[in-house]
């Protein structure tokens, strides 16, 4: 599982966050976010709590972007990326999934247009890999 989590962070998120911009929610972002989590098998029954975790993830990334400046390395931007999900009690695999769904649905403008589009394309592969790993681990 640690390998998949590392691949997910480096392959989807770290590279994409190199194009960080400003933060604002996109139209319909909450519904897309919740749908993505459901697709990944994450319980979204407590909508407000799940949305709060996503919003905190976006806030963390925005804070990192504000503190590091435009020349920051992508790895500087993702410091604490999964923290809000982990603090809410999610395991590492769910935390990465929630974090990626947050950034691509609730605050895609943090990524920049090109990077956001690329991650959108990779989402299906990510969810398939995540669900396969989760099934093999009995979860």
mmCIF file with all atom_site columns, C-alpha atoms in Angstrom:
data_model
loop_
_atom_site.group_PDB
_atom_site.id
_atom_site.type_symbol
_atom_site.label_atom_id
_atom_site.label_alt_id
_atom_site.label_comp_id
_atom_site.label_asym_id
_atom_site.label_entity_id
_atom_site.label_seq_id
_atom_site.pdbx_PDB_ins_code
_atom_site.Cartn_x
_atom_site.Cartn_y
_atom_site.Cartn_z
_atom_site.occupancy
_atom_site.B_iso_or_equiv
_atom_site.pdbx_formal_charge
_atom_site.auth_seq_id
_atom_site.auth_comp_id
_atom_site.auth_asym_id
_atom_site.auth_atom_id
_atom_site.pdbx_PDB_model_num
ATOM 1   C CA . UNK A 1 1   ? 0.000   0.000  0.000   1.00 0.00 ? 1   UNK A CA 1
ATOM 2   C CA . UNK A 1 2   ? 2.813   2.426  0.796   1.00 0.00 ? 2   UNK A CA 1
ATOM 3   C CA . UNK A 1 3   ? 4.074   2.070  -2.783  1.00 0.00 ? 3   UNK A CA 1
ATOM 4   C CA . UNK A 1 4   ? 0.660   2.877  -4.248  1.00 0.00 ? 4   UNK A CA 1
ATOM 5   C CA . UNK A 1 5   ? 0.286   5.901  -1.974  1.00 0.00 ? 5   UNK A CA 1
ATOM 6   C CA . UNK A 1 6   ? 3.716   7.143  -3.039  1.00 0.00 ? 6   UNK A CA 1
ATOM 7   C CA . UNK A 1 7   ? 2.906   6.620  -6.704  1.00 0.00 ? 7   UNK A CA 1
ATOM 8   C CA . UNK A 1 8   ? -0.403  8.408  -6.307  1.00 0.00 ? 8   UNK A CA 1
ATOM 9   C CA . UNK A 1 9   ? 1.237   11.394 -4.672  1.00 0.00 ? 9   UNK A CA 1
ATOM 10  C CA . UNK A 1 10  ? 4.137   11.635 -7.061  1.00 0.00 ? 10  UNK A CA 1
ATOM 11  C CA . UNK A 1 11  ? 2.363   10.629 -10.247 1.00 0.00 ? 11  UNK A CA 1
ATOM 12  C CA . UNK A 1 12  ? -0.805  12.653 -9.905  1.00 0.00 ? 12  UNK A CA 1
ATOM 13  C CA . UNK A 1 13  ? -0.362  15.360 -7.385  1.00 0.00 ? 13  UNK A CA 1
ATOM 14  C CA . UNK A 1 14  ? 3.187   16.482 -6.867  1.00 0.00 ? 14  UNK A CA 1
ATOM 15  C CA . UNK A 1 15  ? 3.815   17.068 -10.562 1.00 0.00 ? 15  UNK A CA 1
ATOM 16  C CA . UNK A 1 16  ? 0.468   18.751 -11.084 1.00 0.00 ? 16  UNK A CA 1
ATOM 17  C CA . UNK A 1 17  ? 0.837   21.092 -8.148  1.00 0.00 ? 17  UNK A CA 1
ATOM 18  C CA . UNK A 1 18  ? 3.918   22.598 -9.712  1.00 0.00 ? 18  UNK A CA 1
ATOM 19  C CA . UNK A 1 19  ? 1.506   24.837 -11.617 1.00 0.00 ? 19  UNK A CA 1
ATOM 20  C CA . UNK A 1 20  ? -0.112  26.297 -8.506  1.00 0.00 ? 20  UNK A CA 1
ATOM 21  C CA . UNK A 1 21  ? -2.332  29.345 -8.889  1.00 0.00 ? 21  UNK A CA 1
ATOM 22  C CA . UNK A 1 22  ? -4.998  30.916 -6.682  1.00 0.00 ? 22  UNK A CA 1
ATOM 23  C CA . UNK A 1 23  ? -7.851  29.238 -4.828  1.00 0.00 ? 23  UNK A CA 1
ATOM 24  C CA . UNK A 1 24  ? -11.589 29.383 -5.357  1.00 0.00 ? 24  UNK A CA 1
ATOM 25  C CA . UNK A 1 25  ? -14.269 26.730 -5.532  1.00 0.00 ? 25  UNK A CA 1
ATOM 26  C CA . UNK A 1 26  ? -15.549 25.695 -8.940  1.00 0.00 ? 26  UNK A CA 1
ATOM 27  C CA . UNK A 1 27  ? -19.234 25.524 -9.837  1.00 0.00 ? 27  UNK A CA 1
ATOM 28  C CA . UNK A 1 28  ? -20.664 22.147 -8.858  1.00 0.00 ? 28  UNK A CA 1
ATOM 29  C CA . UNK A 1 29  ? -17.370 21.181 -7.217  1.00 0.00 ? 29  UNK A CA 1
ATOM 30  C CA . UNK A 1 30  ? -18.986 19.763 -4.101  1.00 0.00 ? 30  UNK A CA 1
ATOM 31  C CA . UNK A 1 31  ? -21.173 17.351 -6.051  1.00 0.00 ? 31  UNK A CA 1
ATOM 32  C CA . UNK A 1 32  ? -18.239 16.223 -8.192  1.00 0.00 ? 32  UNK A CA 1
ATOM 33  C CA . UNK A 1 33  ? -16.094 15.782 -5.066  1.00 0.00 ? 33  UNK A CA 1
ATOM 34  C CA . UNK A 1 34  ? -18.709 13.650 -3.315  1.00 0.00 ? 34  UNK A CA 1
ATOM 35  C CA . UNK A 1 35  ? -19.336 11.604 -6.468  1.00 0.00 ? 35  UNK A CA 1
ATOM 36  C CA . UNK A 1 36  ? -15.613 10.915 -6.810  1.00 0.00 ? 36  UNK A CA 1
ATOM 37  C CA . UNK A 1 37  ? -15.336 9.778  -3.223  1.00 0.00 ? 37  UNK A CA 1
ATOM 38  C CA . UNK A 1 38  ? -18.349 7.511  -3.690  1.00 0.00 ? 38  UNK A CA 1
ATOM 39  C CA . UNK A 1 39  ? -16.792 6.105  -6.857  1.00 0.00 ? 39  UNK A CA 1
ATOM 40  C CA . UNK A 1 40  ? -13.668 5.328  -4.853  1.00 0.00 ? 40  UNK A CA 1
ATOM 41  C CA . UNK A 1 41  ? -15.692 3.545  -2.183  1.00 0.00 ? 41  UNK A CA 1
ATOM 42  C CA . UNK A 1 42  ? -15.329 6.197  0.526   1.00 0.00 ? 42  UNK A CA 1
ATOM 43  C CA . UNK A 1 43  ? -18.408 6.710  2.703   1.00 0.00 ? 43  UNK A CA 1
ATOM 44  C CA . UNK A 1 44  ? -19.878 10.160 2.099   1.00 0.00 ? 44  UNK A CA 1
ATOM 45  C CA . UNK A 1 45  ? -22.830 9.747  4.453   1.00 0.00 ? 45  UNK A CA 1
ATOM 46  C CA . UNK A 1 46  ? -21.807 12.707 6.602   1.00 0.00 ? 46  UNK A CA 1
ATOM 47  C CA . UNK A 1 47  ? -21.691 15.198 3.744   1.00 0.00 ? 47  UNK A CA 1
ATOM 48  C CA . UNK A 1 48  ? -20.725 18.189 5.878   1.00 0.00 ? 48  UNK A CA 1
ATOM 49  C CA . UNK A 1 49  ? -17.824 16.381 7.549   1.00 0.00 ? 49  UNK A CA 1
ATOM 50  C CA . UNK A 1 50  ? -16.465 15.049 4.249   1.00 0.00 ? 50  UNK A CA 1
ATOM 51  C CA . UNK A 1 51  ? -16.751 18.500 2.654   1.00 0.00 ? 51  UNK A CA 1
ATOM 52  C CA . UNK A 1 52  ? -14.959 20.065 5.614   1.00 0.00 ? 52  UNK A CA 1
ATOM 53  C CA . UNK A 1 53  ? -12.025 17.683 5.123   1.00 0.00 ? 53  UNK A CA 1
ATOM 54  C CA . UNK A 1 54  ? -11.880 18.606 1.429   1.00 0.00 ? 54  UNK A CA 1
ATOM 55  C CA . UNK A 1 55  ? -12.004 22.317 2.167   1.00 0.00 ? 55  UNK A CA 1
ATOM 56  C CA . UNK A 1 56  ? -9.243  21.977 4.775   1.00 0.00 ? 56  UNK A CA 1
ATOM 57  C CA . UNK A 1 57  ? -7.124  20.163 2.188   1.00 0.00 ? 57  UNK A CA 1
ATOM 58  C CA . UNK A 1 58  ? -7.565  23.051 -0.253  1.00 0.00 ? 58  UNK A CA 1
ATOM 59  C CA . UNK A 1 59  ? -6.775  25.535 2.538   1.00 0.00 ? 59  UNK A CA 1
ATOM 60  C CA . UNK A 1 60  ? -3.567  23.616 3.340   1.00 0.00 ? 60  UNK A CA 1
ATOM 61  C CA . UNK A 1 61  ? -2.426  23.723 -0.270  1.00 0.00 ? 61  UNK A CA 1
ATOM 62  C CA . UNK A 1 62  ? -3.274  27.401 -0.598  1.00 0.00 ? 62  UNK A CA 1
ATOM 63  C CA . UNK A 1 63  ? -1.365  28.177 2.602   1.00 0.00 ? 63  UNK A CA 1
ATOM 64  C CA . UNK A 1 64  ? 1.645   26.271 1.284   1.00 0.00 ? 64  UNK A CA 1
ATOM 65  C CA . UNK A 1 65  ? 1.457   28.141 -2.024  1.00 0.00 ? 65  UNK A CA 1
ATOM 66  C CA . UNK A 1 66  ? 1.204   31.488 -0.227  1.00 0.00 ? 66  UNK A CA 1
ATOM 67  C CA . UNK A 1 67  ? 4.156   30.675 2.030   1.00 0.00 ? 67  UNK A CA 1
ATOM 68  C CA . UNK A 1 68  ? 6.491   29.293 -0.619  1.00 0.00 ? 68  UNK A CA 1
ATOM 69  C CA . UNK A 1 69  ? 5.995   31.678 -3.527  1.00 0.00 ? 69  UNK A CA 1
ATOM 70  C CA . UNK A 1 70  ? 5.840   31.056 -7.251  1.00 0.00 ? 70  UNK A CA 1
ATOM 71  C CA . UNK A 1 71  ? 9.256   29.385 -7.518  1.00 0.00 ? 71  UNK A CA 1
ATOM 72  C CA . UNK A 1 72  ? 8.389   26.667 -5.013  1.00 0.00 ? 72  UNK A CA 1
ATOM 73  C CA . UNK A 1 73  ? 9.051   23.045 -5.817  1.00 0.00 ? 73  UNK A CA 1
ATOM 74  C CA . UNK A 1 74  ? 5.956   20.884 -6.082  1.00 0.00 ? 74  UNK A CA 1
ATOM 75  C CA . UNK A 1 75  ? 7.111   18.912 -3.046  1.00 0.00 ? 75  UNK A CA 1
ATOM 76  C CA . UNK A 1 76  ? 6.984   22.133 -0.991  1.00 0.00 ? 76  UNK A CA 1
ATOM 77  C CA . UNK A 1 77  ? 3.362   22.618 -1.956  1.00 0.00 ? 77  UNK A CA 1
ATOM 78  C CA . UNK A 1 78  ? 2.149   19.205 -0.830  1.00 0.00 ? 78  UNK A CA 1
ATOM 79  C CA . UNK A 1 79  ? 3.593   19.352 2.683   1.00 0.00 ? 79  UNK A CA 1
ATOM 80  C CA . UNK A 1 80  ? 0.712   18.285 4.893   1.00 0.00 ? 80  UNK A CA 1
ATOM 81  C CA . UNK A 1 81  ? -1.425  17.487 1.837   1.00 0.00 ? 81  UNK A CA 1
ATOM 82  C CA . UNK A 1 82  ? -3.087  14.474 3.465   1.00 0.00 ? 82  UNK A CA 1
ATOM 83  C CA . UNK A 1 83  ? -3.072  15.983 6.971   1.00 0.00 ? 83  UNK A CA 1
ATOM 84  C CA . UNK A 1 84  ? -6.731  17.030 7.072   1.00 0.00 ? 84  UNK A CA 1
ATOM 85  C CA . UNK A 1 85  ? -7.859  13.560 5.974   1.00 0.00 ? 85  UNK A CA 1
ATOM 86  C CA . UNK A 1 86  ? -5.521  11.803 8.385   1.00 0.00 ? 86  UNK A CA 1
ATOM 87  C CA . UNK A 1 87  ? -6.628  14.119 11.223  1.00 0.00 ? 87  UNK A CA 1
ATOM 88  C CA . UNK A 1 88  ? -10.235 13.130 10.442  1.00 0.00 ? 88  UNK A CA 1
ATOM 89  C CA . UNK A 1 89  ? -9.303  9.464  10.971  1.00 0.00 ? 89  UNK A CA 1
ATOM 90  C CA . UNK A 1 90  ? -8.912  8.210  7.406   1.00 0.00 ? 90  UNK A CA 1
ATOM 91  C CA . UNK A 1 91  ? -6.244  5.627  6.592   1.00 0.00 ? 91  UNK A CA 1
ATOM 92  C CA . UNK A 1 92  ? -3.386  6.516  4.231   1.00 0.00 ? 92  UNK A CA 1
ATOM 93  C CA . UNK A 1 93  ? -5.071  5.214  1.078   1.00 0.00 ? 93  UNK A CA 1
ATOM 94  C CA . UNK A 1 94  ? -8.333  7.037  1.765   1.00 0.00 ? 94  UNK A CA 1
ATOM 95  C CA . UNK A 1 95  ? -6.413  10.172 2.754   1.00 0.00 ? 95  UNK A CA 1
ATOM 96  C CA . UNK A 1 96  ? -4.634  10.297 -0.601  1.00 0.00 ? 96  UNK A CA 1
ATOM 97  C CA . UNK A 1 97  ? -7.902  9.645  -2.428  1.00 0.00 ? 97  UNK A CA 1
ATOM 98  C CA . UNK A 1 98  ? -9.730  12.365 -0.514  1.00 0.00 ? 98  UNK A CA 1
ATOM 99  C CA . UNK A 1 99  ? -6.865  14.790 -1.038  1.00 0.00 ? 99  UNK A CA 1
ATOM 100 C CA . UNK A 1 100 ? -6.711  14.203 -4.790  1.00 0.00 ? 100 UNK A CA 1
ATOM 101 C CA . UNK A 1 101 ? -10.498 14.450 -5.075  1.00 0.00 ? 101 UNK A CA 1
ATOM 102 C CA . UNK A 1 102 ? -10.406 17.682 -3.065  1.00 0.00 ? 102 UNK A CA 1
ATOM 103 C CA . UNK A 1 103 ? -7.822  19.348 -5.229  1.00 0.00 ? 103 UNK A CA 1
ATOM 104 C CA . UNK A 1 104 ? -9.385  18.257 -8.508  1.00 0.00 ? 104 UNK A CA 1
ATOM 105 C CA . UNK A 1 105 ? -12.972 19.060 -7.519  1.00 0.00 ? 105 UNK A CA 1
ATOM 106 C CA . UNK A 1 106 ? -13.047 21.735 -4.820  1.00 0.00 ? 106 UNK A CA 1
ATOM 107 C CA . UNK A 1 107 ? -10.026 23.835 -5.748  1.00 0.00 ? 107 UNK A CA 1
ATOM 108 C CA . UNK A 1 108 ? -8.865  22.847 -9.249  1.00 0.00 ? 108 UNK A CA 1
ATOM 109 C CA . UNK A 1 109 ? -7.570  26.352 -9.903  1.00 0.00 ? 109 UNK A CA 1
ATOM 110 C CA . UNK A 1 110 ? -4.733  25.640 -7.448  1.00 0.00 ? 110 UNK A CA 1
ATOM 111 C CA . UNK A 1 111 ? -3.343  23.326 -10.096 1.00 0.00 ? 111 UNK A CA 1
ATOM 112 C CA . UNK A 1 112 ? -3.499  25.589 -13.093 1.00 0.00 ? 112 UNK A CA 1
ATOM 113 C CA . UNK A 1 113 ? -5.619  24.740 -16.120 1.00 0.00 ? 113 UNK A CA 1
ATOM 114 C CA . UNK A 1 114 ? -3.236  22.338 -17.884 1.00 0.00 ? 114 UNK A CA 1
ATOM 115 C CA . UNK A 1 115 ? -2.292  20.371 -14.771 1.00 0.00 ? 115 UNK A CA 1
ATOM 116 C CA . UNK A 1 116 ? -5.916  20.165 -13.657 1.00 0.00 ? 116 UNK A CA 1
ATOM 117 C CA . UNK A 1 117 ? -6.941  18.765 -17.035 1.00 0.00 ? 117 UNK A CA 1
ATOM 118 C CA . UNK A 1 118 ? -4.155  16.152 -16.865 1.00 0.00 ? 118 UNK A CA 1
ATOM 119 C CA . UNK A 1 119 ? -5.179  14.983 -13.401 1.00 0.00 ? 119 UNK A CA 1
ATOM 120 C CA . UNK A 1 120 ? -8.800  14.756 -14.507 1.00 0.00 ? 120 UNK A CA 1
ATOM 121 C CA . UNK A 1 121 ? -7.657  12.316 -17.200 1.00 0.00 ? 121 UNK A CA 1
ATOM 122 C CA . UNK A 1 122 ? -5.729  10.258 -14.642 1.00 0.00 ? 122 UNK A CA 1
ATOM 123 C CA . UNK A 1 123 ? -8.591  10.008 -12.142 1.00 0.00 ? 123 UNK A CA 1
ATOM 124 C CA . UNK A 1 124 ? -10.079 6.807  -13.610 1.00 0.00 ? 124 UNK A CA 1
ATOM 125 C CA . UNK A 1 125 ? -6.714  5.044  -13.491 1.00 0.00 ? 125 UNK A CA 1
ATOM 126 C CA . UNK A 1 126 ? -6.178  6.258  -9.953  1.00 0.00 ? 126 UNK A CA 1
ATOM 127 C CA . UNK A 1 127 ? -9.556  4.979  -8.750  1.00 0.00 ? 127 UNK A CA 1
ATOM 128 C CA . UNK A 1 128 ? -9.126  1.639  -10.520 1.00 0.00 ? 128 UNK A CA 1
ATOM 129 C CA . UNK A 1 129 ? -5.691  1.153  -8.935  1.00 0.00 ? 129 UNK A CA 1
ATOM 130 C CA . UNK A 1 130 ? -6.944  2.290  -5.561  1.00 0.00 ? 130 UNK A CA 1
ATOM 131 C CA . UNK A 1 131 ? -9.955  -0.011 -5.604  1.00 0.00 ? 131 UNK A CA 1
ATOM 132 C CA . UNK A 1 132 ? -7.881  -2.972 -6.783  1.00 0.00 ? 132 UNK A CA 1
ATOM 133 C CA . UNK A 1 133 ? -5.416  -2.415 -3.946  1.00 0.00 ? 133 UNK A CA 1
ATOM 134 C CA . UNK A 1 134 ? -8.187  -1.940 -1.410  1.00 0.00 ? 134 UNK A CA 1
ATOM 135 C CA . UNK A 1 135 ? -9.870  -5.177 -2.546  1.00 0.00 ? 135 UNK A CA 1
ATOM 136 C CA . UNK A 1 136 ? -6.604  -7.113 -2.327  1.00 0.00 ? 136 UNK A CA 1
ATOM 137 C CA . UNK A 1 137 ? -6.101  -5.854 1.228   1.00 0.00 ? 137 UNK A CA 1
ATOM 138 C CA . UNK A 1 138 ? -9.601  -6.955 2.187   1.00 0.00 ? 138 UNK A CA 1
ATOM 139 C CA . UNK A 1 139 ? -10.935 -3.411 2.560   1.00 0.00 ? 139 UNK A CA 1
#
